[in-house]
Coordinates of C-alpha atoms in Angstrom, one line a residue:
M1 CA 27.9 23.8 -5.4
T2 CA 24.7 24.0 -7.5
N3 CA 21.5 25.6 -6.3
F4 CA 19.8 22.1 -6.4
L5 CA 18.1 22.4 -3.0
S6 CA 16.7 25.9 -3.8
K7 CA 14.7 24.2 -6.6
R8 CA 12.8 21.8 -4.3
P9 CA 9.1 22.2 -5.0
L10 CA 8.2 21.5 -1.4
T11 CA 9.9 21.4 2.0
M12 CA 8.7 20.6 5.5
H13 CA 9.4 24.2 6.4
Q14 CA 6.8 25.4 3.9
L15 CA 4.3 23.1 5.6
Y16 CA 5.2 23.3 9.3
G17 CA 6.8 26.8 9.5
D18 CA 9.3 28.1 12.1
H19 CA 10.0 26.7 15.5
V20 CA 9.3 23.1 14.5
V21 CA 11.8 20.3 14.9
F22 CA 11.6 17.0 13.0
T23 CA 12.6 13.5 14.2
S24 CA 12.0 10.3 12.3
R25 CA 13.6 8.0 14.8
P26 CA 11.4 5.4 16.4
S27 CA 11.3 5.7 20.1
Y28 CA 13.8 3.7 22.1
E29 CA 11.0 2.2 24.1
K30 CA 9.9 -1.4 23.3
N31 CA 7.5 -1.9 20.4
P32 CA 6.4 -5.4 19.6
W33 CA 5.4 -4.5 16.0
L34 CA 8.3 -2.3 14.9
T35 CA 11.4 -4.4 14.9
T36 CA 13.7 -1.8 13.4
E37 CA 17.3 -2.6 14.3
E38 CA 19.1 0.1 16.3
H39 CA 21.6 1.1 13.5
Q40 CA 18.8 1.1 10.9
A41 CA 16.7 3.4 13.2
N42 CA 19.7 5.7 13.6
M43 CA 20.4 5.8 9.8
L44 CA 16.8 6.7 9.0
T45 CA 17.1 9.9 11.1
A46 CA 18.8 11.5 8.0
R47 CA 16.5 10.2 5.3
E48 CA 14.4 13.4 5.1
L49 CA 17.2 15.9 5.7
L50 CA 17.3 17.2 2.2
I51 CA 13.6 18.0 2.1
A52 CA 13.3 19.4 5.6
D53 CA 14.7 23.0 5.8
I54 CA 13.8 22.8 9.5
P55 CA 16.0 21.4 12.4
V56 CA 16.3 17.6 12.1
I57 CA 17.5 15.4 15.0
L58 CA 20.3 13.2 13.4
H59 CA 22.6 10.5 14.7
E60 CA 26.2 11.6 14.6
A61 CA 27.2 8.7 12.3
T62 CA 25.0 10.3 9.5
I63 CA 26.8 13.6 9.1
G64 CA 30.5 12.7 9.0
D65 CA 33.1 13.3 6.2
K66 CA 31.9 10.5 4.1
T67 CA 28.4 11.9 3.9
R68 CA 29.7 15.3 3.0
T69 CA 31.9 13.8 0.3
L70 CA 28.8 12.0 -1.2
M71 CA 26.8 15.2 -1.1
T72 CA 29.6 17.1 -2.8
A73 CA 29.8 14.5 -5.5
A74 CA 26.1 15.0 -6.1
G75 CA 26.6 18.8 -6.3
I76 CA 24.9 19.5 -3.0
E77 CA 26.0 21.2 0.1
L78 CA 25.0 19.3 3.2
P79 CA 22.4 21.3 5.1
S80 CA 23.5 22.6 8.5
N81 CA 20.1 22.8 10.1
Y82 CA 20.4 19.7 12.3
R83 CA 20.9 18.7 15.9
T84 CA 22.9 15.5 16.7
F85 CA 22.7 12.7 19.2
K86 CA 24.8 9.6 19.8
D87 CA 22.8 7.4 22.1
A88 CA 19.4 7.2 23.9
D89 CA 20.4 9.7 26.6
S90 CA 21.5 12.4 24.2
Y91 CA 18.5 11.7 21.9
H92 CA 16.1 12.3 24.8
Q93 CA 18.1 15.4 25.7
R94 CA 17.5 16.9 22.2
L95 CA 13.8 16.3 22.7
R96 CA 13.8 18.0 26.1
E97 CA 15.8 21.0 24.7
A98 CA 13.2 21.5 22.0
E99 CA 10.4 21.3 24.5
E100 CA 12.1 23.7 26.9
A101 CA 12.7 26.2 24.0
G102 CA 9.0 26.2 23.3
E103 CA 9.4 24.4 19.9
K104 CA 7.0 21.9 18.5
I105 CA 8.2 18.5 17.3
F106 CA 6.9 16.7 14.3
F107 CA 7.3 13.0 15.3
Q108 CA 7.5 10.3 12.7
Y109 CA 6.6 7.9 15.5
T110 CA 5.0 8.5 18.9
H111 CA 7.1 8.6 22.1
N112 CA 6.3 7.9 25.7
E113 CA 5.3 10.8 27.8
E114 CA 8.3 10.3 30.1
Y115 CA 10.4 11.6 27.2
V116 CA 8.3 14.5 25.9
K117 CA 5.0 16.1 26.9
P118 CA 2.0 15.6 24.5
S119 CA 1.7 19.4 24.2
T120 CA 5.1 19.4 22.4
Y121 CA 3.7 17.5 19.4
Y122 CA 3.2 19.5 16.2
V123 CA 0.2 17.4 15.4
N124 CA -2.1 16.8 18.4
K125 CA -0.8 13.5 19.9
E126 CA -4.2 11.9 20.4
L127 CA -5.2 12.7 16.8
F128 CA -1.8 11.5 15.5
V129 CA -2.2 8.2 17.3
A130 CA -5.8 7.7 16.0
L131 CA -4.9 8.6 12.4
N132 CA -2.2 6.0 12.3
N133 CA -4.1 3.2 14.2
K134 CA -5.0 0.5 11.8
M135 CA -8.1 -0.3 13.8
K136 CA -9.5 3.1 13.0
L137 CA -8.9 2.9 9.3
A138 CA -12.6 2.8 8.6
D139 CA -13.0 6.2 10.4
W140 CA -10.7 7.9 8.0
T141 CA -12.0 6.3 4.8
K142 CA -15.6 6.8 6.0
G143 CA -16.1 3.1 5.5
K144 CA -15.0 3.2 1.8
F145 CA -12.2 1.4 0.0
L146 CA -12.0 -1.4 2.5
P147 CA -11.6 -5.1 2.1
K148 CA -13.8 -7.4 4.2
R149 CA -12.5 -6.9 7.8
D150 CA -13.3 -7.7 11.4
V151 CA -12.0 -6.2 14.6
I152 CA -11.5 -9.0 17.1
H153 CA -10.1 -9.1 20.7
V154 CA -7.0 -11.2 21.0
S155 CA -8.8 -13.6 23.4
K156 CA -11.3 -14.5 20.6
L157 CA -9.0 -14.4 17.7
E158 CA -8.2 -18.1 17.4
A159 CA -11.8 -19.1 17.6
T160 CA -12.9 -16.5 15.1
L161 CA -10.3 -17.4 12.5
K162 CA -11.9 -20.9 12.2
D163 CA -14.6 -19.2 10.1
W164 CA -12.1 -17.4 7.8
H165 CA -10.7 -19.0 4.6
Y166 CA -7.0 -18.6 3.5
P167 CA -5.5 -16.3 2.6
Y168 CA -6.2 -13.6 5.1
V169 CA -4.3 -10.8 6.8
I170 CA -3.9 -10.2 10.6
K171 CA -2.9 -6.7 11.8
P172 CA -2.4 -5.3 15.3
G173 CA -5.1 -2.8 16.4
D174 CA -3.2 -1.1 19.3
D175 CA -1.6 2.3 19.4
H176 CA 1.9 1.1 18.7
P177 CA 3.2 2.4 15.3
T178 CA 4.2 0.0 12.5
A179 CA 6.3 0.5 9.4
G180 CA 7.6 -1.4 6.4
G181 CA 5.0 -4.2 6.7
Y182 CA 6.3 -5.3 10.0
G183 CA 3.4 -6.2 12.3
V184 CA 1.4 -7.3 9.3
M185 CA 0.8 -11.1 9.3
I186 CA -0.3 -12.7 6.0
C187 CA -1.6 -16.2 6.4
Y188 CA -1.7 -18.6 3.4
N189 CA -1.9 -21.8 5.4
D190 CA -1.9 -23.3 8.9
Q191 CA 1.8 -22.9 9.3
D192 CA 1.6 -19.1 8.7
R193 CA -1.3 -18.9 11.1
E194 CA 0.7 -20.7 13.8
K195 CA 3.6 -18.3 13.2
A196 CA 1.2 -15.4 13.6
F197 CA -0.1 -16.7 16.9
S198 CA 3.4 -17.3 18.2
R199 CA 4.3 -13.7 17.4
I200 CA 1.1 -12.4 19.0
Q201 CA 1.9 -14.4 22.2
E202 CA 5.4 -12.9 22.3
A203 CA 3.9 -9.4 22.1
E204 CA 2.0 -10.1 25.3
T205 CA -0.8 -7.8 24.2
D206 CA -4.4 -7.6 25.4
S207 CA -5.5 -5.5 22.5
D208 CA -7.8 -6.0 19.5
F209 CA -6.6 -7.3 16.1
I210 CA -7.9 -6.7 12.6
V211 CA -8.5 -9.6 10.2
E212 CA -8.9 -8.7 6.5
D213 CA -9.5 -10.5 3.3
Y214 CA -6.3 -10.8 1.3
I215 CA -6.6 -8.7 -1.9
K216 CA -5.3 -10.2 -5.2
T217 CA -3.3 -7.2 -6.2
E218 CA -2.6 -5.9 -9.7
Q219 CA -0.7 -2.8 -8.4
N220 CA 0.3 -1.5 -5.0
Y221 CA 0.6 2.3 -4.7
C222 CA 1.7 4.7 -2.0
V223 CA -0.1 7.9 -2.9
Q224 CA 1.1 11.0 -1.1
Y225 CA -0.4 14.4 -0.2
A226 CA 0.6 17.5 1.8
Y227 CA -1.5 20.0 3.6
S228 CA -1.0 23.4 5.2
E229 CA -3.5 26.2 5.7
A230 CA -1.5 28.3 3.3
T231 CA -1.4 25.8 0.4
G232 CA -4.4 23.6 0.9
I233 CA -4.1 19.9 -0.1
Q234 CA -1.4 19.1 -2.7
Y235 CA -0.9 15.8 -4.5
I236 CA 2.8 15.1 -4.2
G237 CA 2.8 12.0 -6.3
A238 CA 2.8 8.2 -6.0
S239 CA 5.2 5.3 -5.9
I240 CA 4.8 1.7 -6.8
Q241 CA 5.6 -0.4 -3.8
D242 CA 7.6 -3.6 -4.0
T243 CA 6.7 -6.1 -1.2
N244 CA 7.4 -9.8 -0.7
E245 CA 4.6 -12.3 -0.5
Y246 CA 4.3 -11.6 3.2
G247 CA 3.9 -7.8 2.8
K248 CA 7.4 -6.8 3.9
Y249 CA 8.6 -3.6 2.2
R250 CA 11.5 -4.0 -0.4
G251 CA 11.5 -0.6 -2.0
N252 CA 9.6 1.3 -4.6
T253 CA 9.7 3.2 -7.9
T254 CA 8.1 6.5 -8.9
A255 CA 4.7 6.0 -10.6
H256 CA 4.2 8.5 -13.4
H257 CA 0.8 7.1 -14.6
V258 CA -1.5 6.6 -11.7
P259 CA -5.2 5.8 -12.3
D260 CA -7.4 8.8 -11.6
Q261 CA -9.6 6.7 -9.2
V262 CA -6.5 6.0 -7.0
I263 CA -5.5 9.7 -6.8
A264 CA -9.2 10.6 -6.1
A265 CA -9.5 8.0 -3.3
G266 CA -6.3 9.2 -1.7
R267 CA -7.4 12.8 -1.8
E268 CA -10.7 11.9 -0.2
I269 CA -8.9 10.2 2.7
M270 CA -6.6 13.2 3.0
E271 CA -9.5 15.5 3.2
N272 CA -11.0 13.4 6.0
G273 CA -7.7 13.6 8.0
V274 CA -7.4 17.4 7.4
A275 CA -11.0 17.9 8.5
A276 CA -10.1 16.2 11.8
G277 CA -7.1 18.5 12.3
Y278 CA -4.1 16.9 10.5
R279 CA -1.4 19.2 9.1
G280 CA 1.5 17.9 7.0
I281 CA 2.5 15.0 4.7
A282 CA 0.7 11.7 4.5
G283 CA 0.9 8.6 2.3
F284 CA -1.7 5.9 1.8
D285 CA -1.2 2.4 0.7
L286 CA -3.8 1.8 -1.9
L287 CA -4.2 -1.5 -3.8
V288 CA -5.8 -2.0 -7.2
D289 CA -7.2 -5.5 -7.6
D290 CA -7.7 -7.6 -10.8
K291 CA -11.1 -6.0 -11.3
G292 CA -9.9 -2.4 -11.0
A293 CA -11.3 -1.8 -7.5
V294 CA -9.3 0.4 -5.1
Y295 CA -8.6 -0.8 -1.5
A296 CA -7.0 1.2 1.4
I297 CA -4.9 -1.2 3.5
D298 CA -2.7 1.3 5.5
L299 CA -2.8 5.0 6.2
N300 CA 0.5 6.8 7.2
F301 CA -0.2 10.3 8.3
R302 CA 3.5 11.2 8.3
Q303 CA 6.5 11.2 5.9
N304 CA 6.9 8.0 4.0
G305 CA 9.9 6.1 2.7
S306 CA 9.4 7.4 -0.8
T307 CA 8.5 11.0 0.1
S308 CA 11.9 12.4 -0.6
M309 CA 12.0 10.5 -3.9
L310 CA 8.7 12.0 -5.0
I311 CA 9.6 15.5 -4.0
M312 CA 12.9 15.2 -5.9
D313 CA 11.3 13.6 -9.0
E314 CA 11.5 16.6 -11.3
L315 CA 15.0 17.5 -10.2
L316 CA 16.6 14.2 -11.1
E317 CA 17.8 13.4 -14.6
G318 CA 16.0 10.6 -16.4
D319 CA 12.4 9.3 -16.4
Y320 CA 12.8 6.5 -13.9
E321 CA 13.6 6.6 -10.2
K322 CA 14.0 3.7 -7.8
F323 CA 14.4 4.0 -4.1
F324 CA 17.6 2.2 -3.0
G325 CA 18.7 1.1 0.5
A326 CA 21.5 -1.3 1.5
Y327 CA 23.9 -2.1 4.3
A328 CA 27.5 -3.3 3.8
N329 CA 27.9 -7.1 3.4
V330 CA 31.4 -6.4 2.1
S331 CA 33.9 -4.2 4.0
N332 CA 32.7 -0.7 4.9
E333 CA 35.5 0.7 2.8
A334 CA 34.5 -1.2 -0.3
F335 CA 30.8 -0.4 0.2
Y336 CA 31.5 3.3 0.5
A337 CA 33.8 3.4 -2.5
R338 CA 31.2 1.7 -4.7
I339 CA 28.5 4.1 -3.6
L340 CA 30.7 7.1 -4.2
E341 CA 31.5 5.8 -7.7
E342 CA 27.8 5.5 -8.5
V343 CA 27.0 9.0 -7.1
T344 CA 29.9 10.5 -9.0
A345 CA 28.6 8.9 -12.2
G346 CA 25.4 10.8 -11.7
R347 CA 23.0 7.8 -11.5
L348 CA 22.6 7.4 -7.7
F349 CA 21.4 10.4 -5.6
P350 CA 22.3 10.2 -1.9
L351 CA 19.8 10.8 0.8
A352 CA 21.6 9.4 3.9
Y353 CA 24.8 7.5 4.7
Y354 CA 25.4 5.9 8.1
D355 CA 29.1 5.4 8.7
G356 CA 29.7 2.1 10.6
D357 CA 33.3 3.2 11.2
Y358 CA 32.0 5.9 13.5
Y359 CA 32.0 3.1 16.1
E360 CA 35.7 2.6 16.7
G361 CA 36.7 -0.8 17.8
Q362 CA 33.3 -2.3 16.8
S363 CA 32.2 -4.1 13.7
V364 CA 29.2 -2.1 12.5
P365 CA 28.1 -2.3 8.8
S366 CA 27.7 1.0 7.1
R367 CA 24.2 1.8 5.6
F368 CA 22.9 3.9 2.8
V369 CA 19.7 5.1 1.3
G370 CA 19.4 7.0 -2.0
I371 CA 17.6 7.1 -5.4
W372 CA 18.7 5.5 -8.6
H373 CA 17.6 7.6 -11.5
G374 CA 18.0 7.6 -15.3
D375 CA 16.8 5.2 -18.0
K376 CA 14.9 2.2 -16.6
Q377 CA 17.0 -0.4 -18.2
D378 CA 20.2 1.3 -17.1
V379 CA 18.9 1.8 -13.5
E380 CA 17.9 -1.9 -13.2
K381 CA 21.3 -3.0 -14.5
H382 CA 23.3 -1.0 -12.0
D383 CA 20.9 -1.8 -9.2
Q384 CA 21.4 -5.5 -9.8
S385 CA 25.1 -5.1 -10.3
F386 CA 25.3 -3.5 -6.8
V387 CA 23.4 -6.4 -5.3
E388 CA 25.9 -8.8 -6.8
F389 CA 28.8 -6.7 -5.6
N390 CA 27.4 -6.5 -2.1
R391 CA 26.7 -10.2 -1.6
P392 CA 28.2 -11.6 1.7

């Protein structure tokens, strides 16, 4: 094995220290705005394992023989600092064990108090909720970098929107976490508006909503920073985000030439969060419009989808990196064989593999997240080739 992991420029352990456990799984409780499918939620528990260096709570299907073989093919020894679960009961048991041991937990998403006490959070729970609440975005930007926006109670939403012109964006303003653009409702026409109202009714919420002007975007960045008292604020890097016309996340690439005003805006927001007591990694979705203005549309005071990619940037060969995620539309066997082929060839770096065959007697598609790296043209060619191969 190489000493690849020893070369990481940053780990969670450097930021959070000893006696801290990490879990990136969304809570098993119902969330109307985070519609992550169960197997996807389980797979994502391993996405940050290689940058952690602290105990990570992982689903058993992410650390089997196939995962170990992929890591070996990439020249990496699978870290052993993890704690496994297989279902909701065992997951909650891992949380209770950490709490009883006096450890702190860095949560990617908040959990109900019946599963873990607020005092167990590494970041003060009340602060963590407030930092990630879209309704409070103006608090953390100090009123800067914002599109035109209103905060409206759900009971007045329909009447208020009669004064808004398409396109506009509706976002939930409650304390439920969101991710990947889910929960964001972009309305271009009456049909989109009716779909948004239908979803809001299904959520059975009595909360406020945010309505924002739609920004004509030239570039969509996720700029990321890290803070600990020992290191101060560090700029980790930025990724260019790929979303569909309705704001749903489709992946990203590493951005090597980020405008100074974007980095400065992100740092200013990070400073505001740190001043309030935040410690750790954060990523902010900042848009640049056709006039060069910077807008903050979402603040994620937690690890982000591209965090591992940005931290690994200088360690991967080539000048182009692209985040890659897929689930098997072909057989699990063929899916895995193709991934192993790409990893062995040195152009696909593995972050997490979720083995659907772990579920004996069930038909569960395997899943994978990793990083394409190399020459841009070559990466795009192999990425598209994999898409064609994996078509149902």
